[in-house]
mmCIF file with all atom_site columns, C-alpha atoms in Angstrom:
data_model
loop_
_atom_site.group_PDB
_atom_site.id
_atom_site.type_symbol
_atom_site.label_atom_id
_atom_site.label_alt_id
_atom_site.label_comp_id
_atom_site.label_asym_id
_atom_site.label_entity_id
_atom_site.label_seq_id
_atom_site.pdbx_PDB_ins_code
_atom_site.Cartn_x
_atom_site.Cartn_y
_atom_site.Cartn_z
_atom_site.occupancy
_atom_site.B_iso_or_equiv
_atom_site.pdbx_formal_charge
_atom_site.auth_seq_id
_atom_site.auth_comp_id
_atom_site.auth_asym_id
_atom_site.auth_atom_id
_atom_site.pdbx_PDB_model_num
ATOM 1   C CA . MET F 1 1   ? 66.970 -16.503 208.175 1.00 62.00 ? 1   MET F CA 1
ATOM 2   C CA . THR F 1 2   ? 65.518 -15.063 211.364 1.00 77.00 ? 2   THR F CA 1
ATOM 3   C CA . ALA F 1 3   ? 67.172 -15.429 214.764 1.00 71.00 ? 3   ALA F CA 1
ATOM 4   C CA . SER F 1 4   ? 64.491 -17.927 215.765 1.00 77.00 ? 4   SER F CA 1
ATOM 5   C CA . GLU F 1 5   ? 65.051 -20.013 212.633 1.00 72.00 ? 5   GLU F CA 1
ATOM 6   C CA . ARG F 1 6   ? 68.811 -19.915 213.185 1.00 66.00 ? 6   ARG F CA 1
ATOM 7   C CA . GLU F 1 7   ? 68.422 -21.061 216.791 1.00 71.00 ? 7   GLU F CA 1
ATOM 8   C CA . GLN F 1 8   ? 66.127 -23.901 215.686 1.00 71.00 ? 8   GLN F CA 1
ATOM 9   C CA . ALA F 1 9   ? 68.654 -24.964 213.029 1.00 66.00 ? 9   ALA F CA 1
ATOM 10  C CA . VAL F 1 10  ? 71.420 -25.015 215.636 1.00 64.00 ? 10  VAL F CA 1
ATOM 11  C CA . ARG F 1 11  ? 69.274 -27.122 217.981 1.00 65.00 ? 11  ARG F CA 1
ATOM 12  C CA . ILE F 1 12  ? 68.515 -29.628 215.216 1.00 66.00 ? 12  ILE F CA 1
ATOM 13  C CA . TRP F 1 13  ? 72.168 -29.892 214.172 1.00 57.00 ? 13  TRP F CA 1
ATOM 14  C CA . TYR F 1 14  ? 73.266 -30.236 217.780 1.00 55.00 ? 14  TYR F CA 1
ATOM 15  C CA . ARG F 1 15  ? 70.642 -32.912 218.502 1.00 59.00 ? 15  ARG F CA 1
ATOM 16  C CA . ASP F 1 16  ? 71.562 -34.926 215.418 1.00 57.00 ? 16  ASP F CA 1
ATOM 17  C CA . HIS F 1 17  ? 75.299 -34.509 215.977 1.00 52.00 ? 17  HIS F CA 1
ATOM 18  C CA . THR F 1 18  ? 75.236 -35.629 219.598 1.00 51.00 ? 18  THR F CA 1
ATOM 19  C CA . ALA F 1 19  ? 72.925 -38.548 218.848 1.00 47.00 ? 19  ALA F CA 1
ATOM 20  C CA . ALA F 1 20  ? 75.679 -40.000 216.660 1.00 43.00 ? 20  ALA F CA 1
ATOM 21  C CA . THR F 1 21  ? 78.486 -39.372 219.153 1.00 44.00 ? 21  THR F CA 1
ATOM 22  C CA . VAL F 1 22  ? 79.878 -42.545 220.631 1.00 39.00 ? 22  VAL F CA 1
ATOM 23  C CA . GLY F 1 23  ? 83.274 -43.262 222.094 1.00 47.00 ? 23  GLY F CA 1
ATOM 24  C CA . ASP F 1 24  ? 85.690 -42.460 224.830 1.00 50.00 ? 24  ASP F CA 1
ATOM 25  C CA . LEU F 1 25  ? 88.034 -39.599 225.375 1.00 54.00 ? 25  LEU F CA 1
ATOM 26  C CA . LYS F 1 26  ? 91.136 -39.945 223.300 1.00 58.00 ? 26  LYS F CA 1
ATOM 27  C CA . GLU F 1 27  ? 94.450 -40.206 225.125 1.00 59.00 ? 27  GLU F CA 1
ATOM 28  C CA . TYR F 1 28  ? 95.305 -36.663 224.051 1.00 55.00 ? 28  TYR F CA 1
ATOM 29  C CA . ASP F 1 29  ? 92.167 -35.332 225.788 1.00 64.00 ? 29  ASP F CA 1
ATOM 30  C CA . TRP F 1 30  ? 92.995 -37.174 229.014 1.00 62.00 ? 30  TRP F CA 1
ATOM 31  C CA . ARG F 1 31  ? 96.558 -35.864 228.927 1.00 67.00 ? 31  ARG F CA 1
ATOM 32  C CA . VAL F 1 32  ? 95.406 -32.276 228.472 1.00 68.00 ? 32  VAL F CA 1
ATOM 33  C CA . ILE F 1 33  ? 92.898 -32.583 231.313 1.00 69.00 ? 33  ILE F CA 1
ATOM 34  C CA . ARG F 1 34  ? 95.539 -34.110 233.590 1.00 67.00 ? 34  ARG F CA 1
ATOM 35  C CA . GLU F 1 35  ? 98.288 -31.624 232.698 1.00 69.00 ? 35  GLU F CA 1
ATOM 36  C CA . ILE F 1 36  ? 96.215 -28.462 232.761 1.00 65.00 ? 36  ILE F CA 1
ATOM 37  C CA . ALA F 1 37  ? 93.750 -29.235 235.518 1.00 64.00 ? 37  ALA F CA 1
ATOM 38  C CA . GLY F 1 38  ? 95.404 -32.032 237.437 1.00 71.00 ? 38  GLY F CA 1
ATOM 39  C CA . GLY F 1 39  ? 92.580 -34.332 236.417 1.00 76.00 ? 39  GLY F CA 1
ATOM 40  C CA . VAL F 1 40  ? 89.020 -34.364 237.701 1.00 82.00 ? 40  VAL F CA 1
ATOM 41  C CA . ASP F 1 41  ? 89.399 -36.835 240.577 1.00 84.00 ? 41  ASP F CA 1
ATOM 42  C CA . GLY F 1 42  ? 87.803 -35.460 243.718 1.00 89.00 ? 42  GLY F CA 1
ATOM 43  C CA . LYS F 1 43  ? 86.868 -32.131 242.118 1.00 91.00 ? 43  LYS F CA 1
ATOM 44  C CA . ARG F 1 44  ? 83.595 -30.295 241.680 1.00 94.00 ? 44  ARG F CA 1
ATOM 45  C CA . VAL F 1 45  ? 83.377 -30.063 237.893 1.00 92.00 ? 45  VAL F CA 1
ATOM 46  C CA . LEU F 1 46  ? 81.174 -28.065 235.539 1.00 93.00 ? 46  LEU F CA 1
ATOM 47  C CA . ASP F 1 47  ? 80.999 -29.298 231.960 1.00 90.00 ? 47  ASP F CA 1
ATOM 48  C CA . ILE F 1 48  ? 79.534 -26.791 229.539 1.00 90.00 ? 48  ILE F CA 1
ATOM 49  C CA . GLY F 1 49  ? 77.833 -28.487 226.606 1.00 83.00 ? 49  GLY F CA 1
ATOM 50  C CA . PRO F 1 50  ? 78.294 -32.275 226.932 1.00 72.00 ? 50  PRO F CA 1
ATOM 51  C CA . CYS F 1 51  ? 78.510 -32.809 223.181 1.00 61.00 ? 51  CYS F CA 1
ATOM 52  C CA . ALA F 1 52  ? 79.955 -36.261 223.776 1.00 62.00 ? 52  ALA F CA 1
ATOM 53  C CA . PRO F 1 53  ? 77.889 -37.622 226.678 1.00 65.00 ? 53  PRO F CA 1
ATOM 54  C CA . ASN F 1 54  ? 79.934 -40.824 226.917 1.00 69.00 ? 54  ASN F CA 1
ATOM 55  C CA . ASP F 1 55  ? 83.052 -38.758 227.564 1.00 70.00 ? 55  ASP F CA 1
ATOM 56  C CA . ALA F 1 56  ? 81.248 -36.631 230.142 1.00 75.00 ? 56  ALA F CA 1
ATOM 57  C CA . ILE F 1 57  ? 80.006 -39.740 231.927 1.00 77.00 ? 57  ILE F CA 1
ATOM 58  C CA . ASN F 1 58  ? 83.497 -41.279 231.973 1.00 75.00 ? 58  ASN F CA 1
ATOM 59  C CA . LEU F 1 59  ? 84.792 -38.146 233.660 1.00 80.00 ? 59  LEU F CA 1
ATOM 60  C CA . ALA F 1 60  ? 81.756 -37.749 235.942 1.00 82.00 ? 60  ALA F CA 1
ATOM 61  C CA . GLU F 1 61  ? 82.489 -41.137 237.472 1.00 83.00 ? 61  GLU F CA 1
ATOM 62  C CA . ARG F 1 62  ? 85.834 -39.765 238.707 1.00 83.00 ? 62  ARG F CA 1
ATOM 63  C CA . ALA F 1 63  ? 84.723 -36.358 239.981 1.00 87.00 ? 63  ALA F CA 1
ATOM 64  C CA . ALA F 1 64  ? 83.523 -35.603 243.509 1.00 91.00 ? 64  ALA F CA 1
ATOM 65  C CA . HIS F 1 65  ? 80.517 -33.923 241.923 1.00 93.00 ? 65  HIS F CA 1
ATOM 66  C CA . TRP F 1 66  ? 79.712 -33.448 238.248 1.00 91.00 ? 66  TRP F CA 1
ATOM 67  C CA . THR F 1 67  ? 77.398 -30.795 236.851 1.00 94.00 ? 67  THR F CA 1
ATOM 68  C CA . SER F 1 68  ? 76.788 -30.391 233.170 1.00 91.00 ? 68  SER F CA 1
ATOM 69  C CA . ILE F 1 69  ? 74.737 -27.742 231.386 1.00 93.00 ? 69  ILE F CA 1
ATOM 70  C CA . ASP F 1 70  ? 73.412 -27.799 227.840 1.00 90.00 ? 70  ASP F CA 1
ATOM 71  C CA . PHE F 1 71  ? 70.730 -25.877 225.980 1.00 88.00 ? 71  PHE F CA 1
ATOM 72  C CA . VAL F 1 72  ? 69.383 -28.871 224.042 1.00 85.00 ? 72  VAL F CA 1
ATOM 73  C CA . PRO F 1 73  ? 66.703 -30.688 226.078 1.00 87.00 ? 73  PRO F CA 1
ATOM 74  C CA . GLU F 1 74  ? 67.256 -34.005 224.268 1.00 84.00 ? 74  GLU F CA 1
ATOM 75  C CA . VAL F 1 75  ? 70.937 -34.044 225.201 1.00 83.00 ? 75  VAL F CA 1
ATOM 76  C CA . VAL F 1 76  ? 70.184 -33.273 228.848 1.00 88.00 ? 76  VAL F CA 1
ATOM 77  C CA . ALA F 1 77  ? 67.511 -35.987 228.985 1.00 88.00 ? 77  ALA F CA 1
ATOM 78  C CA . ARG F 1 78  ? 69.820 -38.560 227.410 1.00 85.00 ? 78  ARG F CA 1
ATOM 79  C CA . CYS F 1 79  ? 72.607 -37.755 229.863 1.00 85.00 ? 79  CYS F CA 1
ATOM 80  C CA . ARG F 1 80  ? 70.264 -37.870 232.854 1.00 89.00 ? 80  ARG F CA 1
ATOM 81  C CA . ALA F 1 81  ? 68.979 -41.269 231.773 1.00 88.00 ? 81  ALA F CA 1
ATOM 82  C CA . ALA F 1 82  ? 72.486 -42.634 231.234 1.00 85.00 ? 82  ALA F CA 1
ATOM 83  C CA . TYR F 1 83  ? 74.074 -41.321 234.455 1.00 87.00 ? 83  TYR F CA 1
ATOM 84  C CA . PRO F 1 84  ? 71.550 -39.996 237.003 1.00 91.00 ? 84  PRO F CA 1
ATOM 85  C CA . GLN F 1 85  ? 74.193 -39.685 239.748 1.00 91.00 ? 85  GLN F CA 1
ATOM 86  C CA . ALA F 1 86  ? 75.422 -36.434 238.173 1.00 92.00 ? 86  ALA F CA 1
ATOM 87  C CA . THR F 1 87  ? 73.578 -33.145 237.786 1.00 94.00 ? 87  THR F CA 1
ATOM 88  C CA . TRP F 1 88  ? 72.469 -32.466 234.204 1.00 92.00 ? 88  TRP F CA 1
ATOM 89  C CA . ASP F 1 89  ? 70.950 -28.998 233.833 1.00 95.00 ? 89  ASP F CA 1
ATOM 90  C CA . GLU F 1 90  ? 69.243 -27.425 230.869 1.00 94.00 ? 90  GLU F CA 1
ATOM 91  C CA . GLY F 1 91  ? 70.396 -23.858 230.343 1.00 93.00 ? 91  GLY F CA 1
ATOM 92  C CA . ASP F 1 92  ? 72.472 -21.350 228.452 1.00 90.00 ? 92  ASP F CA 1
ATOM 93  C CA . ALA F 1 93  ? 76.225 -21.122 229.014 1.00 89.00 ? 93  ALA F CA 1
ATOM 94  C CA . ARG F 1 94  ? 75.991 -17.379 228.442 1.00 90.00 ? 94  ARG F CA 1
ATOM 95  C CA . ALA F 1 95  ? 74.025 -17.040 231.686 1.00 92.00 ? 95  ALA F CA 1
ATOM 96  C CA . LEU F 1 96  ? 75.229 -19.743 234.069 1.00 94.00 ? 96  LEU F CA 1
ATOM 97  C CA . PRO F 1 97  ? 72.946 -20.186 237.092 1.00 95.00 ? 97  PRO F CA 1
ATOM 98  C CA . TYR F 1 98  ? 75.727 -21.156 239.515 1.00 96.00 ? 98  TYR F CA 1
ATOM 99  C CA . ALA F 1 99  ? 77.597 -19.353 242.288 1.00 95.00 ? 99  ALA F CA 1
ATOM 100 C CA . ALA F 1 100 ? 81.020 -17.970 241.379 1.00 90.00 ? 100 ALA F CA 1
ATOM 101 C CA . ALA F 1 101 ? 83.030 -20.477 243.424 1.00 93.00 ? 101 ALA F CA 1
ATOM 102 C CA . ALA F 1 102 ? 80.746 -23.491 242.981 1.00 96.00 ? 102 ALA F CA 1
ATOM 103 C CA . PHE F 1 103 ? 83.292 -25.478 240.938 1.00 96.00 ? 103 PHE F CA 1
ATOM 104 C CA . ASP F 1 104 ? 86.970 -26.386 241.075 1.00 93.00 ? 104 ASP F CA 1
ATOM 105 C CA . LEU F 1 105 ? 87.153 -26.963 237.329 1.00 89.00 ? 105 LEU F CA 1
ATOM 106 C CA . VAL F 1 106 ? 85.146 -25.885 234.293 1.00 90.00 ? 106 VAL F CA 1
ATOM 107 C CA . LEU F 1 107 ? 85.418 -27.886 231.065 1.00 85.00 ? 107 LEU F CA 1
ATOM 108 C CA . ASN F 1 108 ? 84.045 -27.744 227.548 1.00 81.00 ? 108 ASN F CA 1
ATOM 109 C CA . LEU F 1 109 ? 84.788 -31.005 225.788 1.00 69.00 ? 109 LEU F CA 1
ATOM 110 C CA . SER F 1 110 ? 82.587 -30.387 222.777 1.00 60.00 ? 110 SER F CA 1
ATOM 111 C CA . THR F 1 111 ? 85.014 -28.322 220.725 1.00 49.00 ? 111 THR F CA 1
#
């Protein structure tokens, strides 16, 4: 399998996986976010890879500003349509296009 084929396979899996994701953050997730980060209320938050867009949106509603980045265009489009008040960027987490101190908190809820 070439690198291009592998990347395409990952995009397809990711698209199909996130399309089936529905639900809210589990209590354990909320507790971890509160205990480690003090919650998201009033913070500038970066979410890397919103695998579960419903969870990202639930958190985005509490943050002062929410930015999320994902490399799958379909995920970004779905998030933008569902919650346009936040910033949903298409890009690669390995090369973030943001200033060093742009966020108070960086999350990855997809793992």
